[in-house]
PDB file of C-alpha atoms in Angstrom:
ATOM      1  CA  LEU A 415      94.521 102.206 130.937  1.00  0.00           C
ATOM      2  CA  SER A 416      98.112 103.449 131.127  1.00  0.00           C
ATOM      3  CA  THR A 417      99.309 100.592 128.890  1.00  0.00           C
ATOM      4  CA  GLY A 418      96.548 101.283 126.371  1.00  0.00           C
ATOM      5  CA  ALA A 419      97.330 104.993 126.434  1.00  0.00           C
ATOM      6  CA  GLY A 420     101.019 104.250 125.890  1.00  0.00           C
ATOM      7  CA  ILE A 421     100.287 102.057 122.870  1.00  0.00           C
ATOM      8  CA  TYR A 422      97.928 104.689 121.478  1.00  0.00           C
ATOM      9  CA  TRP A 423     100.581 107.402 121.864  1.00  0.00           C
ATOM     10  CA  ALA A 424     103.311 105.202 120.380  1.00  0.00           C
ATOM     11  CA  SER A 425     101.077 104.358 117.432  1.00  0.00           C
ATOM     12  CA  ARG A 426     100.087 107.969 116.792  1.00  0.00           C
ATOM     13  CA  GLN A 427     103.458 109.606 117.389  1.00  0.00           C
ATOM     14  CA  ALA A 428     106.024 106.889 116.650  1.00  0.00           C
ATOM     15  CA  HIS A 429     103.991 104.689 114.228  1.00  0.00           C
ATOM     16  CA  LEU A 430     104.625 101.677 116.486  1.00  0.00           C
ATOM     17  CA  LEU A 431     101.876  99.430 115.115  1.00  0.00           C
ATOM     18  CA  LEU A 432     102.757 100.268 111.516  1.00  0.00           C
ATOM     19  CA  MET A 433     106.418  99.498 112.209  1.00  0.00           C
ATOM     20  CA  MET A 434     105.470  96.146 113.754  1.00  0.00           C
ATOM     21  CA  ASP A 435     103.362  95.291 110.703  1.00  0.00           C
ATOM     22  CA  ASP A 436     106.207  96.359 108.435  1.00  0.00           C
ATOM     23  CA  TRP A 437     108.740  94.174 110.234  1.00  0.00           C
ATOM     24  CA  HIS A 438     106.399  91.159 110.244  1.00  0.00           C
ATOM     25  CA  PHE A 439     105.876  91.600 106.500  1.00  0.00           C
ATOM     26  CA  ALA A 440     109.644  91.874 105.985  1.00  0.00           C
ATOM     27  CA  ILE A 441     110.267  88.603 107.847  1.00  0.00           C
ATOM     28  CA  ARG A 442     107.685  86.768 105.755  1.00  0.00           C
ATOM     29  CA  LEU A 443     109.167  88.293 102.608  1.00  0.00           C
ATOM     30  CA  ALA A 444     112.710  87.254 103.516  1.00  0.00           C
ATOM     31  CA  ARG A 445     111.712  83.683 104.329  1.00  0.00           C
ATOM     32  CA  LYS A 446     109.400  83.324 101.307  1.00  0.00           C
ATOM     33  CA  ASP A 447     106.895  81.475 103.463  1.00  0.00           C
ATOM     34  CA  ASN A 448     103.768  83.523 102.749  1.00  0.00           C
ATOM     35  CA  GLN A 449     101.857  82.270  99.708  1.00  0.00           C
ATOM     36  CA  ALA A 450      99.910  85.507  99.262  1.00  0.00           C
ATOM     37  CA  ILE A 451     103.101  87.583  99.039  1.00  0.00           C
ATOM     38  CA  GLU A 452     104.704  85.118  96.634  1.00  0.00           C
ATOM     39  CA  ALA A 453     101.566  85.132  94.466  1.00  0.00           C
ATOM     40  CA  VAL A 454     101.693  88.920  94.149  1.00  0.00           C
ATOM     41  CA  LYS A 455     105.384  88.766  93.210  1.00  0.00           C
ATOM     42  CA  SER A 456     104.684  86.069  90.633  1.00  0.00           C
ATOM     43  CA  VAL A 457     101.864  88.030  88.985  1.00  0.00           C
ATOM     44  CA  PHE A 458     104.005  91.173  88.819  1.00  0.00           C
ATOM     45  CA  ALA A 459     106.940  89.267  87.290  1.00  0.00           C
ATOM     46  CA  GLN A 460     104.662  87.684  84.666  1.00  0.00           C
ATOM     47  CA  GLN A 461     103.113  91.022  83.729  1.00  0.00           C
ATOM     48  CA  LEU A 462     106.539  92.649  83.516  1.00  0.00           C
ATOM     49  CA  ALA A 463     107.882  89.846  81.318  1.00  0.00           C
ATOM     50  CA  ALA A 464     104.876  90.153  79.001  1.00  0.00           C
ATOM     51  CA  GLU A 465     105.263  93.924  78.675  1.00  0.00           C
ATOM     52  CA  CYS A 466     108.986  93.618  77.991  1.00  0.00           C
ATOM     53  CA  ALA A 467     108.403  90.929  75.370  1.00  0.00           C
ATOM     54  CA  ASN A 468     105.932  92.879  73.249  1.00  0.00           C
ATOM     55  CA  GLY A 469     108.675  95.257  72.086  1.00  0.00           C
ATOM     56  CA  HIS A 470     106.408  98.304  71.789  1.00  0.00           C
ATOM     57  CA  TYR A 471     108.468 100.519  74.104  1.00  0.00           C
ATOM     58  CA  ASP A 472     111.523 102.683  73.621  1.00  0.00           C
ATOM     59  CA  GLU A 473     112.663 101.639  77.090  1.00  0.00           C
ATOM     60  CA  VAL A 474     111.466  99.789  80.181  1.00  0.00           C
ATOM     61  CA  LEU A 475     112.189 101.429  83.527  1.00  0.00           C
ATOM     62  CA  VAL A 476     111.103  99.855  86.805  1.00  0.00           C
ATOM     63  CA  ILE A 477     111.021 102.125  89.869  1.00  0.00           C
ATOM     64  CA  GLY A 478     110.834 100.668  93.362  1.00  0.00           C
ATOM     65  CA  HIS A 479     110.358 102.544  96.634  1.00  0.00           C
ATOM     66  CA  SER A 480     111.051 101.181 100.125  1.00  0.00           C
ATOM     67  CA  LEU A 481     110.134  97.472 100.320  1.00  0.00           C
ATOM     68  CA  GLY A 482     108.846  97.755  96.759  1.00  0.00           C
ATOM     69  CA  CYS A 483     112.510  97.614  95.732  1.00  0.00           C
ATOM     70  CA  VAL A 484     112.529  93.931  96.739  1.00  0.00           C
ATOM     71  CA  PHE A 485     109.647  93.201  94.344  1.00  0.00           C
ATOM     72  CA  ALA A 486     111.355  95.222  91.598  1.00  0.00           C
ATOM     73  CA  VAL A 487     114.737  93.511  91.915  1.00  0.00           C
ATOM     74  CA  ASP A 488     113.330  89.995  92.198  1.00  0.00           C
ATOM     75  CA  SER A 489     110.991  90.440  89.225  1.00  0.00           C
ATOM     76  CA  LEU A 490     113.632  92.035  87.018  1.00  0.00           C
ATOM     77  CA  SER A 491     116.102  89.226  87.720  1.00  0.00           C
ATOM     78  CA  SER A 492     113.941  86.692  85.853  1.00  0.00           C
ATOM     79  CA  PRO A 493     115.675  85.632  82.595  1.00  0.00           C
ATOM     80  CA  SER A 494     112.435  86.284  80.707  1.00  0.00           C
ATOM     81  CA  VAL A 495     112.591  89.911  81.848  1.00  0.00           C
ATOM     82  CA  VAL A 496     116.229  90.917  82.000  1.00  0.00           C
ATOM     83  CA  GLY A 497     116.956  89.126  78.714  1.00  0.00           C
ATOM     84  CA  ALA A 498     113.921  90.430  76.868  1.00  0.00           C
ATOM     85  CA  HIS A 499     114.325  94.173  76.596  1.00  0.00           C
ATOM     86  CA  LYS A 500     117.312  95.195  78.739  1.00  0.00           C
ATOM     87  CA  PRO A 501     115.181  96.977  81.365  1.00  0.00           C
ATOM     88  CA  SER A 502     116.589  99.596  83.730  1.00  0.00           C
ATOM     89  CA  LEU A 503     116.013 100.029  87.441  1.00  0.00           C
ATOM     90  CA  MET A 504     115.763 102.928  89.878  1.00  0.00           C
ATOM     91  CA  THR A 505     115.474 102.203  93.588  1.00  0.00           C
ATOM     92  CA  ILE A 506     114.537 105.083  95.895  1.00  0.00           C
ATOM     93  CA  GLY A 507     114.473 105.118  99.685  1.00  0.00           C
ATOM     94  CA  SER A 508     115.342 101.445  99.356  1.00  0.00           C
ATOM     95  CA  SER A 509     114.677  98.846 102.050  1.00  0.00           C
ATOM     96  CA  LEU A 510     116.310  96.210  99.861  1.00  0.00           C
ATOM     97  CA  LEU A 511     119.126  95.498 102.322  1.00  0.00           C
ATOM     98  CA  LYS A 512     116.653  95.058 105.185  1.00  0.00           C
ATOM     99  CA  ILE A 513     115.745  91.829 103.413  1.00  0.00           C
ATOM    100  CA  ALA A 514     118.934  90.969 101.515  1.00  0.00           C
ATOM    101  CA  LEU A 515     121.133  90.964 104.638  1.00  0.00           C
ATOM    102  CA  GLN A 516     118.964  88.387 106.391  1.00  0.00           C
ATOM    103  CA  PRO A 517     120.470  84.850 106.276  1.00  0.00           C
ATOM    104  CA  LYS A 518     117.256  83.359 104.839  1.00  0.00           C
ATOM    105  CA  ALA A 519     117.262  85.773 101.887  1.00  0.00           C
ATOM    106  CA  ALA A 520     119.900  84.096  99.726  1.00  0.00           C
ATOM    107  CA  TRP A 521     117.312  84.177  96.914  1.00  0.00           C
ATOM    108  CA  LEU A 522     117.359  87.996  96.937  1.00  0.00           C
ATOM    109  CA  ARG A 523     121.153  88.175  96.952  1.00  0.00           C
ATOM    110  CA  HIS A 524     121.053  85.879  93.923  1.00  0.00           C
ATOM    111  CA  SER A 525     118.562  88.247  92.247  1.00  0.00           C
ATOM    112  CA  ILE A 526     120.846  91.228  92.880  1.00  0.00           C
ATOM    113  CA  ALA A 527     123.778  89.299  91.405  1.00  0.00           C
ATOM    114  CA  SER A 528     121.689  88.441  88.340  1.00  0.00           C
ATOM    115  CA  LEU A 529     121.063  92.143  87.662  1.00  0.00           C
ATOM    116  CA  THR A 530     124.689  93.170  88.091  1.00  0.00           C
ATOM    117  CA  SER A 531     125.856  90.285  85.885  1.00  0.00           C
ATOM    118  CA  ALA A 532     123.402  91.410  83.197  1.00  0.00           C
ATOM    119  CA  ASN A 533     124.845  94.966  83.432  1.00  0.00           C
ATOM    120  CA  VAL A 534     121.438  96.453  84.176  1.00  0.00           C
ATOM    121  CA  LYS A 535     121.554 100.248  84.481  1.00  0.00           C
ATOM    122  CA  TRP A 536     120.588 100.673  88.126  1.00  0.00           C
ATOM    123  CA  LEU A 537     120.370 104.023  89.914  1.00  0.00           C
ATOM    124  CA  ASP A 538     119.926 103.991  93.701  1.00  0.00           C
ATOM    125  CA  ILE A 539     118.723 107.256  95.279  1.00  0.00           C
ATOM    126  CA  GLN A 540     119.470 107.894  98.961  1.00  0.00           C
ATOM    127  CA  ALA A 541     118.942 110.706 101.461  1.00  0.00           C
ATOM    128  CA  LEU A 542     120.606 111.247 104.834  1.00  0.00           C
ATOM    129  CA  THR A 543     117.376 112.355 106.520  1.00  0.00           C
ATOM    130  CA  ASP A 544     115.573 109.164 105.508  1.00  0.00           C
ATOM    131  CA  VAL A 545     116.263 106.938 108.516  1.00  0.00           C
ATOM    132  CA  ILE A 546     114.427 103.968 106.990  1.00  0.00           C
ATOM    133  CA  SER A 547     116.776 103.367 104.063  1.00  0.00           C
ATOM    134  CA  PHE A 548     120.467 102.438 104.134  1.00  0.00           C
ATOM    135  CA  TYR A 549     122.404 105.663 103.615  1.00  0.00           C
ATOM    136  CA  ARG A 550     125.943 105.496 102.207  1.00  0.00           C
ATOM    137  CA  SER A 551     125.551 101.862 101.170  1.00  0.00           C
ATOM    138  CA  ASN A 552     125.705 100.228  97.767  1.00  0.00           C
ATOM    139  CA  PRO A 553     122.887  97.691  97.312  1.00  0.00           C
ATOM    140  CA  ALA A 554     125.167  95.201  95.590  1.00  0.00           C
ATOM    141  CA  ALA A 555     128.441  95.690  97.442  1.00  0.00           C
ATOM    142  CA  SER A 556     126.735  95.654 100.851  1.00  0.00           C
ATOM    143  CA  ALA A 557     125.022  92.390  99.930  1.00  0.00           C
ATOM    144  CA  GLY A 558     128.404  90.847  99.102  1.00  0.00           C
ATOM    145  CA  ILE A 559     128.038  91.010  95.308  1.00  0.00           C
ATOM    146  CA  THR A 560     131.411  91.671  93.692  1.00  0.00           C
ATOM    147  CA  THR A 561     130.772  90.944  90.008  1.00  0.00           C
ATOM    148  CA  GLY A 562     129.127  92.850  87.186  1.00  0.00           C
ATOM    149  CA  LEU A 563     127.876  96.425  86.950  1.00  0.00           C
ATOM    150  CA  LYS A 564     127.093  97.686  90.429  1.00  0.00           C
ATOM    151  CA  PRO A 565     124.284 100.193  91.053  1.00  0.00           C
ATOM    152  CA  MET A 566     125.146 103.854  90.700  1.00  0.00           C
ATOM    153  CA  VAL A 567     124.424 105.520  94.038  1.00  0.00           C
ATOM    154  CA  GLN A 568     123.236 109.132  94.143  1.00  0.00           C
ATOM    155  CA  ARG A 569     122.606 111.043  97.365  1.00  0.00           C
ATOM    156  CA  ILE A 570     120.035 113.812  97.463  1.00  0.00           C
ATOM    157  CA  HIS A 571     119.054 116.507  99.971  1.00  0.00           C
ATOM    158  CA  PHE A 572     115.370 117.072 100.620  1.00  0.00           C
ATOM    159  CA  LYS A 573     116.077 120.552 101.930  1.00  0.00           C
ATOM    160  CA  ASP A 574     117.197 121.533  98.429  1.00  0.00           C
ATOM    161  CA  MET A 575     113.993 120.131  96.909  1.00  0.00           C
ATOM    162  CA  LEU A 576     111.476 121.729  99.272  1.00  0.00           C
ATOM    163  CA  LEU A 577     110.576 125.156 100.534  1.00  0.00           C
ATOM    164  CA  GLU A 578     111.986 125.816 103.987  1.00  0.00           C
ATOM    165  CA  THR A 579     108.556 125.714 105.654  1.00  0.00           C
ATOM    166  CA  SER A 580     107.760 122.312 104.127  1.00  0.00           C
ATOM    167  CA  TYR A 581     111.145 120.865 105.003  1.00  0.00           C
ATOM    168  CA  ARG A 582     110.950 121.997 108.618  1.00  0.00           C
ATOM    169  CA  ARG A 583     107.394 120.686 108.955  1.00  0.00           C
ATOM    170  CA  ASN A 584     108.188 117.246 107.576  1.00  0.00           C
ATOM    171  CA  ARG A 585     111.675 116.463 108.832  1.00  0.00           C
ATOM    172  CA  ARG A 586     110.536 115.325 112.298  1.00  0.00           C
ATOM    173  CA  ASN A 587     108.132 112.778 110.816  1.00  0.00           C
ATOM    174  CA  PHE A 588     110.288 109.982 109.438  1.00  0.00           C
ATOM    175  CA  PHE A 589     107.436 108.412 107.432  1.00  0.00           C
ATOM    176  CA  LYS A 590     106.681 111.702 105.676  1.00  0.00           C
ATOM    177  CA  THR A 591     110.396 112.068 104.994  1.00  0.00           C
ATOM    178  CA  HIS A 592     110.529 108.522 103.633  1.00  0.00           C
ATOM    179  CA  ARG A 593     107.643 109.293 101.250  1.00  0.00           C
ATOM    180  CA  GLN A 594     109.287 112.459  99.935  1.00  0.00           C
ATOM    181  CA  PHE A 595     111.173 110.363  97.367  1.00  0.00           C
ATOM    182  CA  VAL A 596     107.902 109.832  95.490  1.00  0.00           C
ATOM    183  CA  LEU A 597     106.302 113.230  96.120  1.00  0.00           C
ATOM    184  CA  GLY A 598     106.602 116.359  94.002  1.00  0.00           C
ATOM    185  CA  ASN A 599     109.432 118.864  94.314  1.00  0.00           C
ATOM    186  CA  GLU A 600     108.892 122.490  95.247  1.00  0.00           C
ATOM    187  CA  LYS A 601     112.226 123.564  93.722  1.00  0.00           C
ATOM    188  CA  ARG A 602     114.075 122.643  90.550  1.00  0.00           C
ATOM    189  CA  TYR A 603     116.506 119.858  91.383  1.00  0.00           C
ATOM    190  CA  PHE A 604     118.491 117.146  89.658  1.00  0.00           C
ATOM    191  CA  TYR A 605     116.249 114.487  91.205  1.00  0.00           C
ATOM    192  CA  SER A 606     112.521 114.324  90.561  1.00  0.00           C
ATOM    193  CA  MET A 607     110.859 110.924  90.346  1.00  0.00           C
ATOM    194  CA  HIS A 608     108.106 112.310  88.147  1.00  0.00           C
ATOM    195  CA  MET A 609     110.498 114.042  85.748  1.00  0.00           C
ATOM    196  CA  ILE A 610     112.598 110.878  85.489  1.00  0.00           C
ATOM    197  CA  ALA A 611     109.590 108.595  84.971  1.00  0.00           C
ATOM    198  CA  CYS A 612     107.546 110.878  82.701  1.00  0.00           C
ATOM    199  CA  GLY A 613     110.013 113.399  81.292  1.00  0.00           C
ATOM    200  CA  PRO A 614     111.611 113.466  77.837  1.00  0.00           C
ATOM    201  CA  LEU A 615     115.045 112.073  78.673  1.00  0.00           C
ATOM    202  CA  PRO A 616     115.957 108.415  78.175  1.00  0.00           C
ATOM    203  CA  PHE A 617     116.908 106.796  81.461  1.00  0.00           C
ATOM    204  CA  ALA A 618     120.362 105.969  80.059  1.00  0.00           C
ATOM    205  CA  VAL A 619     121.126 109.716  79.994  1.00  0.00           C
ATOM    206  CA  ILE A 620     119.855 110.184  83.549  1.00  0.00           C
ATOM    207  CA  TRP A 621     121.764 107.128  84.771  1.00  0.00           C
ATOM    208  CA  ALA A 622     125.007 108.330  83.201  1.00  0.00           C
ATOM    209  CA  ASP A 623     124.614 111.747  84.850  1.00  0.00           C
ATOM    210  CA  GLY A 624     123.403 110.423  88.209  1.00  0.00           C
ATOM    211  CA  GLY A 625     120.182 112.409  87.872  1.00  0.00           C
ATOM    212  CA  ILE A 626     118.485 114.885  85.546  1.00  0.00           C
ATOM    213  CA  PRO A 627     121.279 116.661  83.631  1.00  0.00           C
ATOM    214  CA  ASP A 628     121.705 120.409  83.594  1.00  0.00           C
ATOM    215  CA  HIS A 629     120.566 122.536  80.665  1.00  0.00           C
ATOM    216  CA  ASP A 630     123.794 122.172  78.661  1.00  0.00           C
ATOM    217  CA  ALA A 631     123.530 118.388  78.793  1.00  0.00           C
ATOM    218  CA  LEU A 632     119.901 118.592  77.720  1.00  0.00           C
ATOM    219  CA  VAL A 633     120.868 120.679  74.710  1.00  0.00           C
ATOM    220  CA  GLU A 634     123.570 118.163  73.793  1.00  0.00           C
ATOM    221  CA  ASN A 635     120.979 115.378  73.852  1.00  0.00           C
ATOM    222  CA  GLY A 636     118.494 117.294  71.732  1.00  0.00           C
ATOM    223  CA  PHE A 637     116.178 118.572  74.438  1.00  0.00           C
ATOM    224  CA  ALA A 638     116.821 122.311  74.192  1.00  0.00           C
ATOM    225  CA  GLY A 639     114.486 124.562  76.117  1.00  0.00           C
ATOM    226  CA  ARG A 640     113.584 122.034  78.783  1.00  0.00           C
ATOM    227  CA  ARG A 641     115.063 123.179  82.115  1.00  0.00           C
ATOM    228  CA  PRO A 642     114.325 120.687  84.904  1.00  0.00           C
ATOM    229  CA  ARG A 643     116.705 122.227  87.447  1.00  0.00           C
TER     230      ARG A 643
END
């Protein structure tokens, strides 16, 4: 009973079972030995290549969160994708290095190198309070990639994006904190996933500024009156 109670508490309070599932998934992903995972990656890469090839878009931006960054990077690195429409990439709360630093994941390090060699505009968003991602790292440099255009790293502060009550309520739950990258802001801030993905600015402008520019930069780029901060 005490063992069962301990597992129940660890699962409820420390997300033990979820963390074990996550790590098992990460091992299978790194070793590329799970056919179901590889099938999902293949379908996503094919769909992305097809969308890039049709030429109906002003830009193609792929956003990956957590382990989704692995799928994003690997799919984008395909020659049929990166050579088709010059897509851009934003990784947020990235768990990319959790896979890329494993010895069996040479394939992912090769994918990262393919993106840097193709000079893909890549913005990596990090936060100190997100204990799951790799704060103060560069996805390419930390993986040993020394050539090409490295990702631009931008660090954000959740406390500047949220009301004080929300920040204090969430900061002790590391999974809620990890999800904040993809949730809505409560204050104007230079990072907002929804404003970047759905707003009026081309990603090239956001990438060059390391986030949503201030009002003066918006005016210079022809977006007067829109004040995201």
